Short mmCIF file of C-alpha atoms in Angstrom, two decimals:
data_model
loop_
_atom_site.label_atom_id
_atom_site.label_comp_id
_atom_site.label_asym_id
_atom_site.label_seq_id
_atom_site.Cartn_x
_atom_site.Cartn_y
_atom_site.Cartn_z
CA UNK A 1 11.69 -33.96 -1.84
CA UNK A 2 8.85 -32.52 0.77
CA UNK A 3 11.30 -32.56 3.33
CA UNK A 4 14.16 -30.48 1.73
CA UNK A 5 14.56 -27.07 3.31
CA UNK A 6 13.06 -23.90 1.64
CA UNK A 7 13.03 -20.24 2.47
CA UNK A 8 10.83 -17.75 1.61
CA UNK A 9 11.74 -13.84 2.23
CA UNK A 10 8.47 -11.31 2.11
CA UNK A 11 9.35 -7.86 2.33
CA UNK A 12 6.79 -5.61 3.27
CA UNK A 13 4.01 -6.56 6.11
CA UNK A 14 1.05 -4.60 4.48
CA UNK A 15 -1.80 -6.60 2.69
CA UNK A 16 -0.59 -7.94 0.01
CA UNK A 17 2.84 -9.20 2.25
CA UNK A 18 0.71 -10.50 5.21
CA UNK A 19 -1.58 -12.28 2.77
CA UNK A 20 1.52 -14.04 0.71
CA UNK A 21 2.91 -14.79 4.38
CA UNK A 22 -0.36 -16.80 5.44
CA UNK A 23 -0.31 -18.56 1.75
CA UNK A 24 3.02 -19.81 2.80
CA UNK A 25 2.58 -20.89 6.44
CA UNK A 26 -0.96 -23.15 4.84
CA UNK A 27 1.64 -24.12 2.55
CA UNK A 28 4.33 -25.48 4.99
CA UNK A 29 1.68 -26.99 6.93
CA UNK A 30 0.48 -29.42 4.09
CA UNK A 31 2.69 -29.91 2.01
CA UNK A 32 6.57 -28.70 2.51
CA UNK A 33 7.19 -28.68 6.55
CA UNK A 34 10.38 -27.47 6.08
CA UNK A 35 9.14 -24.61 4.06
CA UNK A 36 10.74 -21.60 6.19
CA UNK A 37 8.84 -18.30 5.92
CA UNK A 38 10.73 -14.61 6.83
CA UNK A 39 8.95 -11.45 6.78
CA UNK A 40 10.53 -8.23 6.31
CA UNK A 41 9.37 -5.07 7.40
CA UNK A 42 10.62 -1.79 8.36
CA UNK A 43 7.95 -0.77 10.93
CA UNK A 44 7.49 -2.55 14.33
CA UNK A 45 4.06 -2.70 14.05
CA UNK A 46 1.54 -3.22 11.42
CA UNK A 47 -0.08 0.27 9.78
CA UNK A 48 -3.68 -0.06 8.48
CA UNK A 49 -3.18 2.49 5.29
CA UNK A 50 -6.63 1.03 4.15
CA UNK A 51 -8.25 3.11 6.99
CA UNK A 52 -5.79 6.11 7.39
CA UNK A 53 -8.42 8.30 6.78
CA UNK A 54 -11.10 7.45 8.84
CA UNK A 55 -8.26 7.65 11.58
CA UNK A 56 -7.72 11.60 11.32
CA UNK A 57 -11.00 12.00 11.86
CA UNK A 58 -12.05 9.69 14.64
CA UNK A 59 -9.51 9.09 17.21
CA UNK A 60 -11.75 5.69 18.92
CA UNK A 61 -10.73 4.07 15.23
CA UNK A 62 -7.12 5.62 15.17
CA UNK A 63 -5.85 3.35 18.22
CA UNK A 64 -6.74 -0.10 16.15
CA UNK A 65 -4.69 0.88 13.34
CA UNK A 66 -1.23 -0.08 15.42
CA UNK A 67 -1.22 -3.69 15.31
CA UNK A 68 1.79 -5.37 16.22
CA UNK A 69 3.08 -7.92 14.40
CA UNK A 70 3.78 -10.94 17.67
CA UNK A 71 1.42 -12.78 16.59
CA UNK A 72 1.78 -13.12 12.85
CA UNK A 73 2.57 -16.86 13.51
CA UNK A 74 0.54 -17.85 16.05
CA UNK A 75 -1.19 -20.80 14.17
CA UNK A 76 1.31 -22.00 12.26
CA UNK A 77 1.33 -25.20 14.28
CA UNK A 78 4.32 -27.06 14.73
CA UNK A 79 6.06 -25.16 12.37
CA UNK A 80 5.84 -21.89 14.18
CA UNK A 81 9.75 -22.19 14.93
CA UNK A 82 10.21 -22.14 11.13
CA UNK A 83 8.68 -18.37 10.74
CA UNK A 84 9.89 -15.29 12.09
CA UNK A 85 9.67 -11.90 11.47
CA UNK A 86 12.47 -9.03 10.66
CA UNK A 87 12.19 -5.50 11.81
CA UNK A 88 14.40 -3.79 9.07
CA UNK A 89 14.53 -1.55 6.47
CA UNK A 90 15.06 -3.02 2.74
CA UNK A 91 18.83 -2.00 1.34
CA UNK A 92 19.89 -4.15 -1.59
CA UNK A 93 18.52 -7.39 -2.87
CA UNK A 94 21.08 -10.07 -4.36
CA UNK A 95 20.57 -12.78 -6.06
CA UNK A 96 20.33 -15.32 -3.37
CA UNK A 97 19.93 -12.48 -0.34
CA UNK A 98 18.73 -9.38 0.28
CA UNK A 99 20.66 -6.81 2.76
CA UNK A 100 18.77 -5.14 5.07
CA UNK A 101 19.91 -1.72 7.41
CA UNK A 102 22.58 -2.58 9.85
CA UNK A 103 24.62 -5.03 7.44
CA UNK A 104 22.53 -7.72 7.95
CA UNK A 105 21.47 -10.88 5.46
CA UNK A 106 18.82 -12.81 5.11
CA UNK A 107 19.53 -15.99 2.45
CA UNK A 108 16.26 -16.87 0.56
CA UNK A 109 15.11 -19.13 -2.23
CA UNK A 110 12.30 -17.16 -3.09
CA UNK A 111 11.89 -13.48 -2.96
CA UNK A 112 8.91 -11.63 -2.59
CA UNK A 113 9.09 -7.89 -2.37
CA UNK A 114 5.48 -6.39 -1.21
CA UNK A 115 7.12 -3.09 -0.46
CA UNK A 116 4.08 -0.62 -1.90
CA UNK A 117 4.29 2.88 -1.83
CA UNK A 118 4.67 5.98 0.24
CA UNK A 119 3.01 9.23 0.13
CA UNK A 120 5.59 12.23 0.89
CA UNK A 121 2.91 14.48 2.05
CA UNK A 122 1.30 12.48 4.22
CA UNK A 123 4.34 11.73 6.95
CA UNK A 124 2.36 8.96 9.03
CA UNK A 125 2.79 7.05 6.49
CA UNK A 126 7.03 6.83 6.60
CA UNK A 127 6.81 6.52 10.71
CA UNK A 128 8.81 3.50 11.93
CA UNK A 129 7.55 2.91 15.68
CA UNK A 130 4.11 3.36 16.60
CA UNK A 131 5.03 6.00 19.07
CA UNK A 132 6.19 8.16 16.36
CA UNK A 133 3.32 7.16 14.28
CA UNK A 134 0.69 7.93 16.47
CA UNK A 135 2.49 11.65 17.27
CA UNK A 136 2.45 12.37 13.68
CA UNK A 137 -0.84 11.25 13.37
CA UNK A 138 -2.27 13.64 16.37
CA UNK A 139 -0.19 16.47 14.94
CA UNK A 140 -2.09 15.65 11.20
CA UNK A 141 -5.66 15.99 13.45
CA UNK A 142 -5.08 18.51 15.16
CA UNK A 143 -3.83 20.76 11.85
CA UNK A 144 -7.37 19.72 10.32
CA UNK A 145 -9.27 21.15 13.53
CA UNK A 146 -7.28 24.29 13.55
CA UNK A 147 -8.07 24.93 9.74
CA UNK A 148 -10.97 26.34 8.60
CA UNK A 149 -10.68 26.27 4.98
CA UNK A 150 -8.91 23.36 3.64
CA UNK A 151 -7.75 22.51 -0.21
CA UNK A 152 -6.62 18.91 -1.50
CA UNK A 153 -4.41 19.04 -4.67
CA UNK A 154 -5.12 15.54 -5.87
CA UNK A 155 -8.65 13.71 -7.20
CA UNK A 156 -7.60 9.74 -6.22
CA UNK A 157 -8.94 7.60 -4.09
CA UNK A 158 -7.05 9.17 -1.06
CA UNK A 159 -7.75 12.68 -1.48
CA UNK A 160 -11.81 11.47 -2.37
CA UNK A 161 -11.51 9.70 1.19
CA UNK A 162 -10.26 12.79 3.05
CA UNK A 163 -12.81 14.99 1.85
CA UNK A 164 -15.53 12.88 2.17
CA UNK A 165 -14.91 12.43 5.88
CA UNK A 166 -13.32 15.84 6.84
CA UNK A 167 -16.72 16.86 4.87
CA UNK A 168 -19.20 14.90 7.66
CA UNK A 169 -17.43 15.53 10.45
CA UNK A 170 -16.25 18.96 10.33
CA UNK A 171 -19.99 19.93 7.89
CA UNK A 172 -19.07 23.85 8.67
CA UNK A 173 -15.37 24.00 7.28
CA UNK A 174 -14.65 25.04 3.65
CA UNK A 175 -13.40 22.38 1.49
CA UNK A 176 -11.90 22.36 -1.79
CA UNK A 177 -10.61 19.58 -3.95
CA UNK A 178 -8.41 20.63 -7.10
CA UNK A 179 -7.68 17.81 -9.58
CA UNK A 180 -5.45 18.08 -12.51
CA UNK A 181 -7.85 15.60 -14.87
CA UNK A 182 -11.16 16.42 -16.06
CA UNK A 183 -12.94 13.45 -14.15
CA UNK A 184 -11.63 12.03 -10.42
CA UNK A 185 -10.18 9.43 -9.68
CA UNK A 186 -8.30 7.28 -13.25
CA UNK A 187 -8.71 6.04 -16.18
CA UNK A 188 -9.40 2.41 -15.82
CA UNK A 189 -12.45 3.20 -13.84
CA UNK A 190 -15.53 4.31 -15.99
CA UNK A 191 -16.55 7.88 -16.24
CA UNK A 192 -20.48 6.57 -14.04
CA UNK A 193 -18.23 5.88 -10.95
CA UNK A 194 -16.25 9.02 -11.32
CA UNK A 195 -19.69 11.12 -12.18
CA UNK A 196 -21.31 9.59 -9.39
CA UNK A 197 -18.48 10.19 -6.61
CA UNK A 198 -18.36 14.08 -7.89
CA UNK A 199 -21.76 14.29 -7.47
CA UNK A 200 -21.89 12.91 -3.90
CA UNK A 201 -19.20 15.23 -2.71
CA UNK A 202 -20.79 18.21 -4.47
CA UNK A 203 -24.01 17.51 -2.09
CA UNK A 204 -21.62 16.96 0.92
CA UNK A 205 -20.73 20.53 0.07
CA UNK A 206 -17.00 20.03 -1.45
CA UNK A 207 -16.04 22.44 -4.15
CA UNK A 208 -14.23 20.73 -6.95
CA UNK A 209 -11.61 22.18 -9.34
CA UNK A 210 -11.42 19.72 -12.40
CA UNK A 211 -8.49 19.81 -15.23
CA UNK A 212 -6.73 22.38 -13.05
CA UNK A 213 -3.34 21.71 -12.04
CA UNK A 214 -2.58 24.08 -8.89
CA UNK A 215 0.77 25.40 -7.53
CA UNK A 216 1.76 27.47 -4.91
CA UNK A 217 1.67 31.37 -5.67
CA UNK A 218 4.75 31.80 -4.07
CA UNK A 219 8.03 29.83 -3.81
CA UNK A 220 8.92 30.61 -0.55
CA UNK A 221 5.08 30.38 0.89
CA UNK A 222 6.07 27.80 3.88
CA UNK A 223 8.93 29.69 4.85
CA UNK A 224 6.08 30.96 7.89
CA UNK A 225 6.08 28.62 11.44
CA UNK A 226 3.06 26.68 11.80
CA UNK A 227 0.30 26.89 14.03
CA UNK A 228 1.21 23.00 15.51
CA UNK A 229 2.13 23.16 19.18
CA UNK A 230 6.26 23.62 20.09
CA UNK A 231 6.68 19.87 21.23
CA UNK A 232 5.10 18.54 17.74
CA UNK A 233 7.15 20.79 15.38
CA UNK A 234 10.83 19.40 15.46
CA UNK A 235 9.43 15.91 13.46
CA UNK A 236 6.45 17.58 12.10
CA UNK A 237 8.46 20.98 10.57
CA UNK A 238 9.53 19.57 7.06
CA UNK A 239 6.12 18.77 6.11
CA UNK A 240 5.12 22.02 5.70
CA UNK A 241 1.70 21.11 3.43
CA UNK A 242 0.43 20.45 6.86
CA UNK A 243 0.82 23.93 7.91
CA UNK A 244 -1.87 25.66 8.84
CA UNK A 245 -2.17 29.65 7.97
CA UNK A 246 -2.83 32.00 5.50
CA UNK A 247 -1.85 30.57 2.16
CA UNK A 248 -2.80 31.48 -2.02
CA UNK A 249 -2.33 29.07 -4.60
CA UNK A 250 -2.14 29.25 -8.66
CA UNK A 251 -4.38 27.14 -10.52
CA UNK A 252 -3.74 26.63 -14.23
CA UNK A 253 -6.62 28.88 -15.89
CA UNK A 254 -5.05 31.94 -13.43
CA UNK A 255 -7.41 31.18 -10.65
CA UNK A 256 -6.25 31.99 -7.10
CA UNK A 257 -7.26 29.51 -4.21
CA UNK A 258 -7.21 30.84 -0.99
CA UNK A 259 -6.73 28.38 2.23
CA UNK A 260 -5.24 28.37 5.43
CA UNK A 261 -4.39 24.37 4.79
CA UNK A 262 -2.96 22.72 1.55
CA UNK A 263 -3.03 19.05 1.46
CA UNK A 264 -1.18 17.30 -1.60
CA UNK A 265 -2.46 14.04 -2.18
CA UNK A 266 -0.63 13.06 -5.26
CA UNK A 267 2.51 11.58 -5.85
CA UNK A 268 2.83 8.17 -3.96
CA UNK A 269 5.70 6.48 -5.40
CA UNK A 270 7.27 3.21 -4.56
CA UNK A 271 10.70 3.08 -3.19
CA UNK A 272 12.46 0.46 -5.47
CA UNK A 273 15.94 1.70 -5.06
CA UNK A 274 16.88 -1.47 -3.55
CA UNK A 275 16.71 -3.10 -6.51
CA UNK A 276 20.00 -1.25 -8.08
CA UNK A 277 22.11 -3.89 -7.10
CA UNK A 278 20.69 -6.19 -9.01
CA UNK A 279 22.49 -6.70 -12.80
CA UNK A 280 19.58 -6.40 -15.07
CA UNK A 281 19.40 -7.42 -18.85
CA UNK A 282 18.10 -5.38 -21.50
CA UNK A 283 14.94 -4.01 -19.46
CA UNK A 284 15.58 -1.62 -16.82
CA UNK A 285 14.26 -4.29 -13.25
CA UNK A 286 12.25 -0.55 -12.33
CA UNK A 287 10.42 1.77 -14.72
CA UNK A 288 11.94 5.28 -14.51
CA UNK A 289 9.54 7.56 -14.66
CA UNK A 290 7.01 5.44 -12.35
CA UNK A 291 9.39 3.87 -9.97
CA UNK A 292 7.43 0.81 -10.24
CA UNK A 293 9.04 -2.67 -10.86
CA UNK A 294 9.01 -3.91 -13.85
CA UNK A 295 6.88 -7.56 -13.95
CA UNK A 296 6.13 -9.93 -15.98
CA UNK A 297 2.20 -11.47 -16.44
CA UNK A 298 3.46 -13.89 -14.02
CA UNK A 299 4.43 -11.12 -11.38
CA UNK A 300 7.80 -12.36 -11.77
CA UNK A 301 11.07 -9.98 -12.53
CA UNK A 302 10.96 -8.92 -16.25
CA UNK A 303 14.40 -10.26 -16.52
CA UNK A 304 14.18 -14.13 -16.95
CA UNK A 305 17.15 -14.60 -14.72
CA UNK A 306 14.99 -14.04 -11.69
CA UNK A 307 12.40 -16.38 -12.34
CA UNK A 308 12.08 -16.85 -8.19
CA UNK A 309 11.92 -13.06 -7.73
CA UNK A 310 8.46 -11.59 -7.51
CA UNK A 311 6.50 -8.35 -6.94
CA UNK A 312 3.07 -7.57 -5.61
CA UNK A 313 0.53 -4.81 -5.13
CA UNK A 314 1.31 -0.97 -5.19
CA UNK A 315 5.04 -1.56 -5.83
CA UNK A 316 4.69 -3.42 -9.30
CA UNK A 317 4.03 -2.19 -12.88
CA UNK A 318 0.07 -3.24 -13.58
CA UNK A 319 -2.32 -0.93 -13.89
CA UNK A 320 -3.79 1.24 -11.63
CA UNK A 321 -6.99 -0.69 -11.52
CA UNK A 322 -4.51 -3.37 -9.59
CA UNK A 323 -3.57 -0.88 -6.86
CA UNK A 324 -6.44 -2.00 -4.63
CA UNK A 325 -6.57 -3.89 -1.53
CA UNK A 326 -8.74 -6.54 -3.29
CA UNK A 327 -6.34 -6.85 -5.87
CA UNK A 328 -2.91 -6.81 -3.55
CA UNK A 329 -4.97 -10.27 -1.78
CA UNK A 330 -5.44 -11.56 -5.46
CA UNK A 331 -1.84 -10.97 -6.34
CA UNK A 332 -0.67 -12.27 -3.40
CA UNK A 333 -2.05 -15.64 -3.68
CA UNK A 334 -1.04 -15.66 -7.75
CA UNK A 335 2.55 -15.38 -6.27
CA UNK A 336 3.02 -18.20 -4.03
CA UNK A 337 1.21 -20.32 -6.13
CA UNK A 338 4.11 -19.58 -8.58
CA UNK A 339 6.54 -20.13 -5.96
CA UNK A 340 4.77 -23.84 -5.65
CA UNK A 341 4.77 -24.20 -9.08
CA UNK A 342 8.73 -23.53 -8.59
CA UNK A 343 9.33 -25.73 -5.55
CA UNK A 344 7.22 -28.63 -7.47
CA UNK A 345 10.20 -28.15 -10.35
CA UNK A 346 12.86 -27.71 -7.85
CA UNK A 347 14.17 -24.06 -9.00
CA UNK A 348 15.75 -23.93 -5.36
CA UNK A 349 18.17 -26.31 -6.24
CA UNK A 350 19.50 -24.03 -9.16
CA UNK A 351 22.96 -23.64 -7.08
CA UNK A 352 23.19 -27.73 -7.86
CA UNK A 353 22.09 -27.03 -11.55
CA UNK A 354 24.01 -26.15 -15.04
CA UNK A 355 22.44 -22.84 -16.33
CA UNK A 356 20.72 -24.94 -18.46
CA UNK A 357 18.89 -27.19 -16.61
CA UNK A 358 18.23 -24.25 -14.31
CA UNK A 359 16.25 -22.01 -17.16
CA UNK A 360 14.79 -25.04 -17.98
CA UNK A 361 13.62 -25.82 -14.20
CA UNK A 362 11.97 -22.52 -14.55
CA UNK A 363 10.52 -23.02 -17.69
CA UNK A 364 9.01 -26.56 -16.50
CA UNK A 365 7.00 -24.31 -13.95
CA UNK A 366 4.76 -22.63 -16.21
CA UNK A 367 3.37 -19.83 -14.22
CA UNK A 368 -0.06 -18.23 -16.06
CA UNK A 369 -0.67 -14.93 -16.30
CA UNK A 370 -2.08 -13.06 -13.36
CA UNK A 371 -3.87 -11.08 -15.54
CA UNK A 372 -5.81 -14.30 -17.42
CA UNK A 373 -6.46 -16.39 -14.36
CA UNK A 374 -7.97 -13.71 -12.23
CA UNK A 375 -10.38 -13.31 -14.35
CA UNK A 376 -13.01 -11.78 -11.65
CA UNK A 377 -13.16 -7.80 -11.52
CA UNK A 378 -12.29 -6.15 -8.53
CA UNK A 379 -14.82 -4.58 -6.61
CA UNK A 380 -13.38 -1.05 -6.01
CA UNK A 381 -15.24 1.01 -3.08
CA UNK A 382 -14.78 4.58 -2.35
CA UNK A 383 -15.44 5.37 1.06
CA UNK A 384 -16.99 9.00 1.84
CA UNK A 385 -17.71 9.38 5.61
CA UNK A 386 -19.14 6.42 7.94
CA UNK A 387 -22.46 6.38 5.91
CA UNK A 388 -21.60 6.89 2.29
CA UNK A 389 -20.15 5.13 -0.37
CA UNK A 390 -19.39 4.61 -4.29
CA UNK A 391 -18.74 1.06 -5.30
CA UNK A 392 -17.86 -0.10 -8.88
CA UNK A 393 -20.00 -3.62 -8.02
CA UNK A 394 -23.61 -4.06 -9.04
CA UNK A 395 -23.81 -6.63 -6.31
CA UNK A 396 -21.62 -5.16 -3.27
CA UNK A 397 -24.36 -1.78 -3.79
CA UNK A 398 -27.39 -4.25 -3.39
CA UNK A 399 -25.38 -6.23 -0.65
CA UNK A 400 -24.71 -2.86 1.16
CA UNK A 401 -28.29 -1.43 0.72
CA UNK A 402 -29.72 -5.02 1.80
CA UNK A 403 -27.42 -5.75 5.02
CA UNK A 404 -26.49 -1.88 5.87
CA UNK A 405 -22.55 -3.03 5.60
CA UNK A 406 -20.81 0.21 4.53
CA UNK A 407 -17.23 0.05 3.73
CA UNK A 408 -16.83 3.34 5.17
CA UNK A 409 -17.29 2.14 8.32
CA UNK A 410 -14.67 -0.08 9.41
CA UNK A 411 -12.71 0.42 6.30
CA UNK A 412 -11.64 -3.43 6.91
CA UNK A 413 -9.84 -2.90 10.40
CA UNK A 414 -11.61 -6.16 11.34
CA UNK A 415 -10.32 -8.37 8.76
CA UNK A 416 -6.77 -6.47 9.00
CA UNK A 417 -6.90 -7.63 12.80
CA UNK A 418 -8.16 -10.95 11.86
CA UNK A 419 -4.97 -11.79 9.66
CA UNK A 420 -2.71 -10.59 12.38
CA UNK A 421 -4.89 -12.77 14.77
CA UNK A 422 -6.16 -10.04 17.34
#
């Protein structure tokens, strides 16, 4: 049965989709050589989100984080000609295929969407090319060395980041960071790693607004032209929190915040649209008010007809303690052992099978619980500047204060260029 053909569709070339990709090649190499693995992804090159904030601030680090994606298979042996990799942009997924921009299909088996999340005010992050990637990304530097006195509407992990190093490098600009909870950061984290982090930035000199949700004073306040040069504007224009002038913003006690450059680092939301084409049962296949889909303990599709459907890291319905890049590699791996578990029961000859003996195939598989079996906790590290950090681990602070390894420094380029061997 080894030698039956199966194909495996990834969507998504970030960490958690590059991980479940190398899972799968280690798999086709021992055990199922006809095991064919696709990746789908809509950008031409590889991103490094992990370390998009060390990247507006230091443009030597900035030119790593483009990392094509050629490679990707380069030691998958002999069955290198099984692989191959799909620049595309998700538009439906079927039962049996997914439809990608341009009318094309691509037939799986098993599906794994790894699709995770955009952040609408940050516009490197929905760039398709590198070229246009990188020009954002010099017009997003250059608007944080015009400004002088800079506010950041959100208290996560991303707006922590971007203060902490806009904080060391630029030590003479104003900085502000306005948060709509009482503590940074969320709630599955304990209220010592929020305390410390607030403290930290407080002695980098960062002026925090906690429990105040902030809005713009006036509707029409980015109706003025920005500041970025003429040649920059026409793809840079619509994201007008990158503006940089004169600007007054509402907080909820009445408080007015003055800035010349507003930076909104909430609202990342996955793009799970593609799933509408889907029938789903009684459960809605994505959660409404998150846009997150909908998984089971297994990371499989709530709805049991799509037992050889799965979803991984930002784009999936776990907690926010999951959203990590620690976690996305955990989840990963969870998934296509699943899909083994699957293959080992034959689910990919369901097309063969009576209903029946198909939901039966599927039950036969017994996939555990992410949940339960990673039973480890996460070690979650909050990078401020090149030199300072706030980990959750007992043992990653001693092993950082012991060996002088700071996250913050490489925010894991190296092992982002290691998976895409460069």
């Amino acid at each position: 049965m080894a030698a039956r053909e199966i194909h495996v569709v990834v969507v998504g070339g970030s960490w958690a989709g590059v991980t479940a990709v190398h899972e799968l090649m280690q798999l086709s190499q021992v055990t199922y050589p006809r095991l064919m693995v696709t990746l789908v992804e809509q950008r031409t090159h590889y991103f490094h989100k992990t370390g998009m904030i060390r990247g507006l601030v230091d443009k030597r680090y900035a030119e790593q984080m483009f990392i094509p994606y050629n490679r990707l298979f380069a030691n998958s042996g002999a069955n290198g000609a099984n692989h191959r990799f799909v620049c595309a942009r998700l538009k439906h997924v079927h039962e049996n295929f997914i439809e990608v921009e341009g009318g094309g299909r691509v037939f799986y088996d098993y599906l794994l969407l790894a699709t995770g999340t955009e952040y609408a005010s940050l516009p490197v992050t929905q760039s398709s090319t590198a070229d246009e990637c990188r020009m954002l990304y010099d017009a997003m530097k250059e608007s944080i060395e015009l400004a002088g006195n800079i506010l950041f509407i959100g208290g996560g992990a991303v707006g922590i980041g971007l203060c902490g190093e806009i904080a060391e490098m630029y030590p003479n600009k104003s900085i502000t960071l306005a948060h709509a909870r009482d503590k940074l950061l969320n709630d599955d984290l304990s209220a010592g790693f929020a305390n410390t982090t607030e403290a930290r930035l407080r002695k980098m000199g960062v002026t925090l607004l906690l429990g105040e949700t902030v809005v713009p004073a006036t509707p029409s306040m980015y109706s003025s032209k920005s500041s970025l040069t003429s040649t920059r504007m026409y793809t840079f224009a619509q994201h007008h929190a990158w503006q940089v002038r004169p600007q007054e913003l509402v907080a909820k006690s009445g408080r007015r915040v003055l800035c010349d450059l507003a930076i909104w680092t909430t609202g990342s939301r996955p793009n799970a649209d593609y799933l509408n084409t889907l029938p789903a049962d009684k459960v809605p296949l994505v959660d409404a008010e998150t846009g997150r889909i909908s998984v089971r303990p297994s990371l499989q599709l709530t709805d049991v007809r799509y037992p050889h459907i799965f979803a991984i890291g930002d784009v999936n319905s776990l907690p926010l303690a999951e959203k990590y890049a620690s976690s996305a590699v955990c989840q990963a791996r969870h998934a296509v052992a699943g899909i083994r578990s699957l293959i080992d029961e034959c689910y990919d000859f369901r097309v063969k099978m009576s209903p029946t003996m198909a939901a039966d195939s599927a039950l036969r598989a017994h996939i555990p619980s992410y949940l339960v079996t990673d039973k480890h906790q996460h070690t979650v590290t909050v990078a401020l500047g090149r030199n300072q950090e706030v980990t959750s681990s007992l043992f990653a602070r001693f092993h950082g204060w012991a060996r002088g390894t700071k996250r913050g420094r490489r925010y894991l380029i190296d092992k982002a260029q290691k998976m895409l061997n460069y």
